[in-house]
């Protein structure tokens, strides 16, 4: 790595660990502990700014000239260095002596010193939490359970402006009943923020911290597994969907009944049918075999059927919202369910959707993705066509469901009237007009 000398403008060669330098060049010998005073004097500053600087003492040896100076080496990894140092204090200790060998005793002393240094910001952060409106959780070494009353997101709460207020939510999960929550609702309704909130409160309780809630009781968890977001791995030739399934596979292999698992929109990286099938089968496995505390966010309505399959173990929830055309939507949905025609003026996009960010019982019938498209500035003519196509698909699904119900009545009831057969024929003609009427 080449670094410019701030005093003389020359280039300094900083050698990686366990590699020799070329002769008659600069060598990095020892990392000074000036960073100790920097951290202690700057605890009130953002921690990432402090950690993004690594102080190295270098010695110039060419032509018998020796001049000691400090080089402030900017962290190339950005905030990743902060995470790496916080998790592995030996990273700094291992870099203290880059070239020269040292005794084990001296290395251990440096390791202990760096370990104590990075404990200070942790305790400072925990102390800062006590200044907020938080409570001491009750943690019991028993069956996994999470009870949170009026819980809040520990990060978003502090980032909101003074004129805005974070909407708290309750959470009640245990191993005997209600160990899986299926969460639906409109896009941008706060589903992902809610499951992150539950996971963060559970982790804070595990480390002995106060939590942002009116009351919290949490059992001892052996792990918290998350599958959120979407990213690919170009270097390994893995698509976003492949990475998503690999992470899910690892969770399935490692999760236990004492684990907390949060899965956000599993199966969205492929077709609707395949995505629904994978999401349904995966969630079914978590409930029936893994038995972990599971928070599952989805836009697939068919997953709500697991509520009736696993009674007292699964609950359907959604993030509450209001729409300006709610009555009109209900009327058109009722007409679709009855097989009636929908007028063109009923194919409009909802004027606005107001998010309430409050978790309520029951599954949401829609995700209101067209509302997000409108907020993103998609042209109105595109939105109108999308709304018409959406109604057409909804009508087709409703017709298929009514046909399925009619056939169930035929096979369950021997006394079938001509009226029932006539309605079934009409339904089949709508699905496939080429069906022979004879």
mmCIF file of C-alpha atoms in Angstrom, residues 151-155 168-172 180-184 189-203 224-229 260-265 293-298 317-319 357-359:
data_model
loop_
_atom_site.group_PDB
_atom_site.id
_atom_site.type_symbol
_atom_site.label_atom_id
_atom_site.label_comp_id
_atom_site.label_asym_id
_atom_site.label_seq_id
_atom_site.Cartn_x
_atom_site.Cartn_y
_atom_site.Cartn_z
ATOM 1 C CA UNK A 151 -42.171 -1.391 21.611
ATOM 2 C CA UNK A 152 -40.316 1.134 19.473
ATOM 3 C CA UNK A 153 -37.459 0.906 17.003
ATOM 4 C CA UNK A 154 -34.319 1.929 18.954
ATOM 5 C CA UNK A 155 -32.724 3.684 15.960
ATOM 6 C CA UNK A 168 -45.276 1.810 18.980
ATOM 7 C CA UNK A 169 -46.481 -1.765 18.504
ATOM 8 C CA UNK A 170 -47.054 -4.836 20.642
ATOM 9 C CA UNK A 171 -45.563 -8.297 20.146
ATOM 10 C CA UNK A 172 -46.613 -11.543 21.799
ATOM 11 C CA UNK A 180 -45.311 -17.599 14.014
ATOM 12 C CA UNK A 181 -46.579 -14.216 12.808
ATOM 13 C CA UNK A 182 -47.434 -13.758 9.121
ATOM 14 C CA UNK A 183 -47.304 -10.034 8.372
ATOM 15 C CA UNK A 184 -48.879 -8.528 5.268
ATOM 16 C CA UNK A 189 -46.416 0.324 5.386
ATOM 17 C CA UNK A 190 -43.704 -0.456 7.946
ATOM 18 C CA UNK A 191 -43.571 -4.266 7.844
ATOM 19 C CA UNK A 192 -39.783 -4.556 7.604
ATOM 20 C CA UNK A 193 -39.244 -1.893 10.246
ATOM 21 C CA UNK A 194 -41.510 -3.784 12.621
ATOM 22 C CA UNK A 195 -39.683 -7.110 12.384
ATOM 23 C CA UNK A 196 -36.323 -5.321 12.691
ATOM 24 C CA UNK A 197 -37.682 -3.618 15.793
ATOM 25 C CA UNK A 198 -38.585 -6.954 17.396
ATOM 26 C CA UNK A 199 -35.166 -8.427 16.585
ATOM 27 C CA UNK A 200 -33.273 -5.409 17.938
ATOM 28 C CA UNK A 201 -35.254 -5.344 21.178
ATOM 29 C CA UNK A 202 -34.631 -9.075 21.633
ATOM 30 C CA UNK A 203 -30.884 -8.606 21.087
ATOM 31 C CA UNK A 224 -31.309 -14.496 15.858
ATOM 32 C CA UNK A 225 -31.480 -15.299 12.129
ATOM 33 C CA UNK A 226 -32.450 -12.739 9.481
ATOM 34 C CA UNK A 227 -33.134 -12.969 5.747
ATOM 35 C CA UNK A 228 -33.813 -9.472 4.488
ATOM 36 C CA UNK A 229 -33.051 -7.380 1.450
ATOM 37 C CA UNK A 260 -35.746 -16.055 16.537
ATOM 38 C CA UNK A 261 -36.110 -16.073 12.731
ATOM 39 C CA UNK A 262 -37.211 -13.121 10.610
ATOM 40 C CA UNK A 263 -37.822 -13.630 6.877
ATOM 41 C CA UNK A 264 -38.699 -10.671 4.678
ATOM 42 C CA UNK A 265 -40.558 -11.397 1.412
ATOM 43 C CA UNK A 293 -40.186 -17.994 16.815
ATOM 44 C CA UNK A 294 -40.779 -16.767 13.270
ATOM 45 C CA UNK A 295 -41.722 -13.392 11.800
ATOM 46 C CA UNK A 296 -42.623 -13.802 8.120
ATOM 47 C CA UNK A 297 -43.316 -10.794 5.890
ATOM 48 C CA UNK A 298 -44.997 -11.555 2.569
ATOM 49 C CA UNK A 317 -51.358 -9.630 10.990
ATOM 50 C CA UNK A 318 -51.057 -6.598 8.783
ATOM 51 C CA UNK A 319 -49.953 -2.988 9.031
ATOM 52 C CA UNK A 357 -47.854 1.949 10.942
ATOM 53 C CA UNK A 358 -49.894 0.045 13.501
ATOM 54 C CA UNK A 359 -49.995 -3.757 13.626
#
